[in-house]
Short mmCIF file of C-alpha atoms in Angstrom, two decimals:
data_model
loop_
_atom_site.label_atom_id
_atom_site.label_comp_id
_atom_site.label_asym_id
_atom_site.label_seq_id
_atom_site.Cartn_x
_atom_site.Cartn_y
_atom_site.Cartn_z
CA MET N 1 -120.77 179.25 17.14
CA GLY N 2 -117.11 180.07 16.66
CA ILE N 3 -117.72 183.09 14.41
CA GLU N 4 -116.07 186.31 15.58
CA ASP N 5 -118.24 189.29 16.45
CA THR N 6 -115.70 191.46 14.64
CA ALA N 7 -115.47 189.30 11.50
CA ARG N 8 -116.02 191.30 8.30
CA ARG N 9 -118.62 190.17 5.77
CA SER N 10 -117.88 192.46 2.81
CA PHE N 11 -116.59 195.89 1.78
CA PHE N 12 -120.01 197.33 2.54
CA SER N 13 -120.59 195.71 5.93
CA SER N 14 -118.59 196.02 9.12
CA LYS N 15 -119.93 192.90 10.87
CA VAL N 16 -121.30 189.49 10.16
CA ASN N 17 -125.08 189.52 10.23
CA LEU N 18 -126.18 186.71 12.52
CA ARG N 19 -129.92 186.76 12.01
CA ASN N 20 -131.87 186.05 15.19
CA ARG N 21 -128.59 185.89 17.11
CA SER N 22 -130.40 186.02 20.46
CA THR N 23 -132.27 182.77 19.73
CA THR N 24 -129.75 180.88 17.59
CA PHE N 25 -127.94 179.49 20.60
CA THR N 26 -130.58 179.87 23.34
CA LEU N 27 -133.71 177.90 24.16
CA GLY N 28 -135.81 180.38 26.08
CA ARG N 29 -139.47 179.39 25.73
CA ARG N 30 -139.00 177.65 22.40
CA ASP N 31 -139.40 174.24 24.02
CA SER N 32 -143.07 175.00 24.67
CA VAL N 33 -143.75 173.33 21.28
CA ILE N 34 -142.95 169.95 22.86
CA THR N 35 -144.62 170.67 26.22
CA THR N 36 -147.53 173.03 26.82
CA ASP N 37 -148.18 173.87 23.16
CA LEU N 38 -147.76 170.37 21.72
CA GLU N 39 -151.51 169.91 21.13
CA SER N 40 -152.49 173.58 20.98
CA PRO N 41 -154.82 174.74 18.21
CA ILE N 42 -153.17 175.14 14.82
CA PHE N 43 -152.33 178.56 13.39
CA VAL N 44 -155.01 180.18 11.29
CA VAL N 45 -153.11 182.04 8.59
CA PRO N 46 -155.34 185.17 8.25
CA HIS N 47 -155.31 185.69 12.02
CA ALA N 48 -151.56 185.14 12.21
CA GLN N 49 -150.98 187.65 9.41
CA LYS N 50 -153.13 190.27 11.12
CA SER N 51 -151.23 189.92 14.40
CA GLU N 52 -147.92 190.44 12.52
CA LYS N 53 -146.29 188.13 15.06
CA ARG N 54 -143.24 186.21 13.90
CA TYR N 55 -142.92 182.51 14.71
CA PRO N 56 -139.84 180.27 14.72
CA TYR N 57 -139.84 177.41 12.25
CA GLU N 58 -140.52 174.72 14.85
CA ALA N 59 -143.78 176.49 15.84
CA LEU N 60 -144.99 176.38 12.23
CA PHE N 61 -143.77 172.80 11.92
CA ARG N 62 -145.78 171.83 15.00
CA SER N 63 -148.95 173.49 13.72
CA ILE N 64 -148.72 171.86 10.27
CA HIS N 65 -147.94 168.39 11.54
CA PHE N 66 -150.52 168.53 14.31
CA ALA N 67 -153.10 169.39 11.65
CA LEU N 68 -151.88 166.41 9.61
CA LEU N 69 -151.98 164.08 12.61
CA ASP N 70 -155.49 165.12 13.65
CA ASN N 71 -156.96 164.93 10.17
CA ALA N 72 -155.14 161.72 9.30
CA CYS N 73 -156.42 159.94 12.41
CA ARG N 74 -160.00 161.00 11.75
CA GLU N 75 -159.82 160.09 8.06
CA TYR N 76 -158.29 156.67 8.69
CA LEU N 77 -160.89 155.77 11.33
CA PHE N 78 -163.70 156.99 9.03
CA ILE N 79 -162.37 154.93 6.09
CA ALA N 80 -162.01 151.76 8.15
CA ASP N 81 -165.46 152.15 9.71
CA PHE N 82 -167.49 153.44 6.76
CA PHE N 83 -166.15 150.93 4.23
CA SER N 84 -165.69 148.11 6.76
CA LEU N 85 -162.12 147.57 5.61
CA THR N 86 -159.30 145.53 7.08
CA SER N 87 -156.30 147.45 8.39
CA THR N 88 -154.32 146.70 5.21
CA ALA N 89 -157.09 147.82 2.88
CA ALA N 90 -157.76 150.89 5.02
CA GLN N 91 -154.06 151.82 4.87
CA GLU N 92 -154.05 151.49 1.07
CA MET N 93 -157.10 153.75 0.70
CA PHE N 94 -155.62 156.20 3.24
CA ASP N 95 -152.35 156.33 1.27
CA SER N 96 -154.22 157.04 -1.98
CA ILE N 97 -155.77 160.08 -0.28
CA PHE N 98 -152.78 161.42 1.71
CA THR N 99 -149.76 160.47 -0.41
CA LYS N 100 -149.61 163.82 -2.22
CA THR N 101 -150.02 165.72 1.04
CA GLN N 102 -147.24 163.76 2.70
CA ALA N 103 -144.96 164.13 -0.33
CA TYR N 104 -145.52 167.90 -0.35
CA LEU N 105 -144.70 168.22 3.37
CA LEU N 106 -141.55 166.12 2.97
CA LYS N 107 -140.44 168.18 -0.02
CA HIS N 108 -141.08 171.42 1.87
CA THR N 109 -139.11 170.16 4.88
CA GLU N 110 -136.21 169.04 2.69
CA SER N 111 -136.15 172.41 0.94
CA TYR N 112 -136.13 174.35 4.21
CA MET N 113 -133.48 172.13 5.81
CA GLU N 114 -131.03 172.75 2.96
CA SER N 115 -130.43 176.30 4.23
CA CYS N 116 -131.31 175.85 7.92
CA TYR N 117 -128.51 176.25 10.46
CA ASP N 118 -130.72 176.42 13.55
CA ALA N 119 -129.74 173.21 15.36
CA ILE N 120 -132.08 173.89 18.28
CA GLY N 121 -135.02 174.39 15.94
CA ILE N 122 -134.24 171.20 14.01
CA PHE N 123 -133.87 169.24 17.25
CA LEU N 124 -137.24 170.54 18.46
CA CYS N 125 -138.82 169.40 15.18
CA ILE N 126 -137.34 165.93 15.76
CA HIS N 127 -138.85 165.79 19.22
CA ILE N 128 -142.20 167.09 17.98
CA ASN N 129 -142.19 164.13 15.61
CA PHE N 130 -141.29 161.76 18.47
CA ARG N 131 -144.21 163.01 20.54
CA TYR N 132 -146.68 162.78 17.69
CA GLN N 133 -145.54 159.21 17.07
CA ALA N 134 -146.28 158.52 20.74
CA ILE N 135 -149.78 159.98 20.33
CA MET N 136 -150.39 157.73 17.34
CA GLN N 137 -149.26 154.71 19.36
CA ARG N 138 -151.66 155.59 22.17
CA ARG N 139 -154.44 155.73 19.61
CA ASN N 140 -153.35 152.36 18.18
CA LEU N 141 -152.93 153.88 14.73
CA THR N 142 -150.04 153.28 12.34
CA CYS N 143 -151.20 155.19 9.28
CA LEU N 144 -148.44 157.83 9.58
CA ASP N 145 -145.57 155.58 10.68
CA ILE N 146 -143.81 155.50 7.31
CA PHE N 147 -144.22 159.26 6.86
CA SER N 148 -142.76 159.91 10.34
CA ASP N 149 -139.76 157.71 9.56
CA HIS N 150 -139.18 159.56 6.29
CA LEU N 151 -139.42 162.86 8.14
CA LEU N 152 -136.78 161.77 10.64
CA ALA N 153 -134.58 160.66 7.74
CA VAL N 154 -134.63 164.30 6.58
CA LEU N 155 -134.21 165.95 10.00
CA TRP N 156 -131.52 163.80 11.64
CA PRO N 157 -128.81 164.18 8.95
CA ARG N 158 -129.29 167.95 8.81
CA PHE N 159 -129.17 168.24 12.60
CA HIS N 160 -125.97 166.20 12.71
CA SER N 161 -124.48 168.29 9.89
CA VAL N 162 -125.20 171.59 11.66
CA LEU N 163 -123.74 170.23 14.91
CA GLN N 164 -120.57 169.25 13.04
CA LEU N 165 -120.36 172.74 11.56
CA ASN N 166 -120.55 174.22 15.05
CA ILE N 167 -117.85 171.86 16.27
CA LYS N 168 -115.61 172.76 13.32
CA SER N 169 -116.17 176.50 13.81
CA VAL N 170 -114.95 176.30 17.40
CA ARG N 171 -112.00 174.09 16.44
CA ASP N 172 -110.95 176.46 13.65
CA CYS N 173 -111.59 179.67 15.59
CA ASN N 174 -108.57 181.98 15.41
CA THR N 175 -108.14 183.58 18.82
CA GLN N 176 -106.00 186.32 17.25
CA LYS N 177 -109.06 187.66 15.41
CA LEU N 178 -111.28 187.97 18.49
CA GLY N 179 -110.03 191.41 19.43
CA ALA N 180 -109.12 192.56 22.92
CA VAL N 181 -109.72 189.92 25.58
CA ASP N 182 -110.31 190.38 29.29
CA THR N 183 -110.89 187.99 32.18
CA ARG N 184 -114.68 188.03 31.92
CA PRO N 185 -116.59 185.09 30.37
CA HIS N 186 -116.11 185.06 26.60
CA TYR N 187 -119.12 185.40 24.29
CA ILE N 188 -118.27 182.16 22.47
CA THR N 189 -118.21 180.35 25.81
CA ARG N 190 -121.65 181.76 26.59
CA ARG N 191 -122.95 180.67 23.20
CA TYR N 192 -121.77 177.15 23.90
CA ALA N 193 -123.25 177.18 27.42
CA GLU N 194 -126.70 178.23 26.19
CA PHE N 195 -126.56 175.93 23.17
CA SER N 196 -125.39 172.86 25.08
CA ALA N 197 -127.89 173.45 27.90
CA ALA N 198 -130.71 173.72 25.33
CA LEU N 199 -129.86 170.45 23.58
CA VAL N 200 -129.20 168.58 26.84
CA SER N 201 -132.53 169.68 28.34
CA ILE N 202 -134.45 168.68 25.18
CA ASN N 203 -132.58 165.39 24.99
CA LEU N 204 -133.44 164.47 28.59
CA SER N 205 -136.96 163.37 27.67
CA GLN N 206 -135.77 160.88 25.04
CA ASN N 207 -132.03 160.46 25.34
CA ASP N 208 -130.22 159.78 22.08
CA GLU N 209 -126.61 158.59 22.16
CA LYS N 210 -125.82 160.25 18.82
CA VAL N 211 -126.63 163.64 20.30
CA THR N 212 -124.68 162.87 23.47
CA SER N 213 -121.65 161.89 21.38
CA CYS N 214 -121.79 165.09 19.31
CA LEU N 215 -122.15 167.22 22.42
CA ALA N 216 -119.13 165.48 23.93
CA SER N 217 -117.10 166.37 20.82
CA LEU N 218 -118.30 169.96 21.00
CA GLN N 219 -117.36 170.13 24.68
CA VAL N 220 -113.82 168.96 23.92
CA GLU N 221 -113.41 171.71 21.32
CA VAL N 222 -114.83 174.37 23.65
CA GLU N 223 -112.49 173.30 26.45
CA GLY N 224 -109.61 173.63 23.99
CA PHE N 225 -110.86 177.06 22.89
CA ILE N 226 -111.04 178.30 26.48
CA LEU N 227 -107.48 177.14 27.11
CA ARG N 228 -106.29 178.87 23.91
CA MET N 229 -107.96 182.08 24.99
CA ALA N 230 -106.44 181.82 28.47
CA ALA N 231 -103.00 181.47 26.88
CA GLU N 232 -103.42 185.02 25.51
CA PHE N 233 -102.72 186.32 29.04
CA GLN N 234 -99.09 186.64 30.11
CA GLN N 235 -99.56 186.04 33.84
CA ARG N 236 -100.68 182.66 35.17
CA LYS N 237 -102.93 184.37 37.70
CA GLU N 238 -104.85 186.15 34.93
CA GLN N 239 -105.12 182.90 33.00
CA LEU N 240 -106.66 181.23 36.04
CA ILE N 241 -109.12 184.09 36.58
CA PHE N 242 -110.26 183.80 32.95
CA LEU N 243 -110.65 180.02 33.24
CA ILE N 244 -112.56 180.25 36.53
CA ASN N 245 -114.95 182.95 35.26
CA ASN N 246 -115.69 180.95 32.09
CA TYR N 247 -116.15 177.59 33.85
CA ASP N 248 -118.34 179.21 36.51
CA MET N 249 -120.55 180.86 33.88
CA LEU N 250 -120.86 177.55 32.02
CA LEU N 251 -121.96 175.76 35.17
CA GLY N 252 -124.45 178.49 36.00
CA VAL N 253 -126.18 178.19 32.62
CA LEU N 254 -126.08 174.38 32.59
CA ALA N 255 -127.50 174.20 36.13
CA GLU N 256 -130.62 176.09 35.00
CA HIS N 257 -131.50 173.46 32.39
CA THR N 258 -129.85 170.18 33.41
CA SER N 259 -129.25 168.05 36.47
CA ASP N 260 -126.15 168.25 38.68
CA SER N 261 -125.26 164.71 37.62
CA SER N 262 -125.13 165.42 33.87
CA LYS N 263 -121.83 164.68 32.15
CA GLU N 264 -121.32 168.31 31.20
CA VAL N 265 -121.87 169.60 34.75
CA VAL N 266 -119.62 166.98 36.33
CA SER N 267 -116.84 167.64 33.82
CA PHE N 268 -116.84 171.43 34.12
CA GLN N 269 -117.20 171.26 37.90
CA ALA N 270 -114.01 169.20 38.08
CA LEU N 271 -112.20 171.70 35.86
CA LEU N 272 -113.48 174.61 37.96
CA ASN N 273 -112.42 173.01 41.25
CA ALA N 274 -108.92 172.31 39.93
CA ARG N 275 -108.41 175.86 38.67
CA ILE N 276 -109.80 177.39 41.89
CA GLN N 277 -107.34 175.36 43.94
CA GLU N 278 -104.48 176.50 41.71
CA TYR N 279 -105.67 180.11 41.92
CA ILE N 280 -105.77 179.93 45.73
CA GLU N 281 -102.12 178.87 45.75
CA GLU N 282 -101.31 181.78 43.40
CA VAL N 283 -103.10 184.36 45.52
CA LEU N 284 -101.52 183.18 48.79
CA ALA N 285 -97.97 182.91 47.43
CA PRO N 286 -97.05 186.66 47.39
CA PHE N 287 -97.87 187.00 51.08
CA PHE N 288 -97.19 183.58 52.55
CA GLY N 289 -95.01 181.89 49.93
CA GLY N 290 -92.09 181.35 52.28
CA MET N 291 -94.22 179.57 54.86
CA ILE N 292 -95.99 177.46 52.23
CA SER N 293 -92.68 176.37 50.66
CA PHE N 294 -91.28 175.50 54.08
CA VAL N 295 -94.31 173.33 54.88
CA LYS N 296 -94.25 171.53 51.52
CA ASP N 297 -90.47 170.95 51.64
CA ASN N 298 -90.30 169.53 55.15
CA GLU N 299 -93.62 167.73 55.80
CA GLY N 300 -92.78 164.86 53.49
CA TYR N 301 -89.39 164.29 55.10
CA LEU N 302 -90.91 164.10 58.59
CA GLU N 303 -93.71 161.78 57.50
CA ARG N 304 -91.21 159.41 55.90
CA GLY N 305 -88.71 159.70 58.78
CA GLU N 306 -86.00 161.13 56.52
CA MET N 307 -84.64 163.49 59.15
CA ALA N 308 -81.19 163.65 57.54
CA LYS N 309 -82.62 165.47 54.52
CA ILE N 310 -84.00 168.33 56.63
CA THR N 311 -81.94 171.52 56.72
CA VAL N 312 -82.54 173.65 59.83
CA ASN N 313 -82.00 177.29 58.90
CA GLU N 314 -82.98 179.18 62.04
CA LYS N 315 -82.51 182.58 60.45
CA HIS N 316 -84.83 181.70 57.57
CA ILE N 317 -87.45 180.25 59.91
CA HIS N 318 -87.25 183.35 62.09
CA GLN N 319 -87.87 185.54 59.02
CA ILE N 320 -90.95 183.50 58.12
CA VAL N 321 -92.37 183.74 61.64
CA LYS N 322 -91.63 187.45 61.99
CA GLY N 323 -92.97 188.23 58.53
CA PHE N 324 -96.23 186.42 59.27
CA SER N 325 -96.62 188.13 62.66
CA ASN N 326 -96.11 191.60 61.18
CA ASP N 327 -98.12 191.37 57.97
CA TRP N 328 -100.81 188.68 58.20
CA LYS N 329 -103.72 191.03 58.97
CA LYS N 330 -102.80 193.40 56.16
CA ALA N 331 -102.37 190.42 53.84
CA LEU N 332 -105.87 189.15 54.66
CA ASP N 333 -107.34 192.52 53.76
CA LEU N 334 -105.42 192.70 50.46
CA ILE N 335 -106.41 189.15 49.52
CA ASN N 336 -110.04 189.97 50.28
CA GLN N 337 -109.96 193.09 48.08
CA ASP N 338 -108.18 191.28 45.27
CA ILE N 339 -110.55 188.33 45.10
CA MET N 340 -113.80 190.26 45.56
CA HIS N 341 -112.91 192.67 42.73
CA THR N 342 -111.71 189.94 40.38
CA PHE N 343 -114.57 187.53 39.75
CA THR N 344 -117.74 188.35 37.82
CA ASN N 345 -119.90 186.12 40.02
CA PHE N 346 -120.05 187.51 43.57
CA LYS N 347 -121.12 184.19 45.04
CA ASN N 348 -118.24 182.40 43.33
CA GLY N 349 -115.78 185.07 44.46
CA THR N 350 -116.99 184.74 48.03
CA ALA N 351 -116.57 180.96 47.93
CA ILE N 352 -113.03 181.35 46.55
CA LEU N 353 -112.18 183.85 49.30
CA GLN N 354 -113.41 181.45 51.97
CA GLY N 355 -111.43 178.66 50.34
CA ALA N 356 -108.26 180.79 50.29
CA LEU N 357 -108.63 181.76 53.95
CA MET N 358 -109.29 178.16 55.01
CA GLN N 359 -106.25 177.05 53.02
CA LEU N 360 -104.17 179.69 54.80
CA ILE N 361 -105.31 178.42 58.20
CA GLN N 362 -104.41 174.87 57.20
CA TYR N 363 -100.95 175.93 56.06
CA TYR N 364 -100.40 177.89 59.27
CA HIS N 365 -101.56 174.94 61.37
CA ARG N 366 -99.18 172.63 59.52
CA PHE N 367 -96.39 175.20 59.94
CA THR N 368 -96.84 175.47 63.72
CA LYS N 369 -97.09 171.69 63.97
CA LEU N 370 -93.77 171.32 62.17
CA LEU N 371 -92.09 173.74 64.55
CA SER N 372 -93.29 171.67 67.52
CA GLN N 373 -91.40 168.61 66.28
CA GLN N 374 -87.75 167.67 65.98
CA PRO N 375 -85.46 169.05 64.63
CA PHE N 376 -87.27 172.42 64.96
CA LYS N 377 -88.55 171.91 68.49
CA GLU N 378 -85.57 173.58 70.20
CA LEU N 379 -85.64 176.73 68.09
CA GLY N 380 -86.38 179.95 69.95
CA VAL N 381 -89.04 181.21 67.55
CA LYS N 382 -92.12 179.54 68.97
CA GLY N 383 -92.76 182.43 71.31
CA ASP N 384 -93.21 184.77 68.33
CA LEU N 385 -95.91 182.63 66.71
CA ILE N 386 -99.42 184.06 66.51
CA ASN N 387 -101.98 181.82 68.21
CA ILE N 388 -103.93 180.01 65.49
CA HIS N 389 -107.23 180.72 67.26
CA HIS N 390 -106.48 184.43 66.96
CA VAL N 391 -105.98 183.92 63.20
CA MET N 392 -109.26 182.03 62.94
CA VAL N 393 -111.16 184.80 64.75
CA GLU N 394 -109.78 187.35 62.29
CA VAL N 395 -110.64 185.14 59.31
CA LYS N 396 -114.25 184.89 60.46
CA LYS N 397 -114.62 188.65 59.93
CA TYR N 398 -114.45 187.99 56.18
CA ARG N 399 -117.26 185.46 56.26
CA ALA N 400 -119.96 186.33 53.73
CA ILE N 401 -123.35 187.42 55.02
CA PHE N 402 -126.23 186.86 52.58
#
């Protein structure tokens, strides 16, 4: 996951060859093997060869193991009925027939897993096995229980190992080798978003705490990676734009596959909200920084009744009022242009703009309220204040229309 697109493989190759890159970290329709295609007819090799269609490993795994399940159930029932055997005797005869087949399938799976780094594919194989175990339980048959357990003993360790490799690759990722960076969502962030959403959506049907724990570790490393990438920017405003675009993209992908209450969604939503609020302060400061500082400095003193700590600088207050009266409309237009050309997600940019404008109205309301109280009440600047309702009418012109 943390491999660089620009990483060199050898003297004769300019880039790392990530085979099937488009499906390594994405789910797409691959989960059909545990839903609509779970009990579909098995692949017939000559027909599959003629079609020249390529199948992911989990599709072949499903076909092979569905064939085993179907034949094993029929054979076991035939043995028990034809020879009038007890369940123990029937299992012994069944094992004498199917042991070599089961051993071959386990050996084949072990061999493939040694060089498999497709965590999504492995996880789908695990859930195929879970669902076939459920089918056996519904049929009141236990003839494949031991084989299924052995299969899981092969799949789980490899899945965990590949997850740990992904976690390590993100942790060890050198941001200096990732080339030029801009404020758009990073490709490693997108890989994580697709990958995490895939595993979370598969895991929903039969939640496993081991998977949840590994995903939590991966999330921590990705959050750290995003912060390291943001640190590449010199200006705090650019850092915030990068963080917001990446968190927003993550949430968009996760929302397609998981619920709003999932741990990943809740965590990234909190991070996004915090960075948006900080960005709003950054974008308002160049135009209304004096007013904002005045409000923050003096509100607390008034609320606590610490009047002696308040310094009344009439000239400074007059400059704030006059500056707002002269430039607030132009500032609104510049803020609108800045925000709407900054964020990759138009809907997110619109929401941030509305948040910034509402925050401005709140600051202005608090500012005018301060000037109506002692010790500012007697100052002769109140007549120069713009009516807040006039400001609100102007702000409404920037309301998004979908």
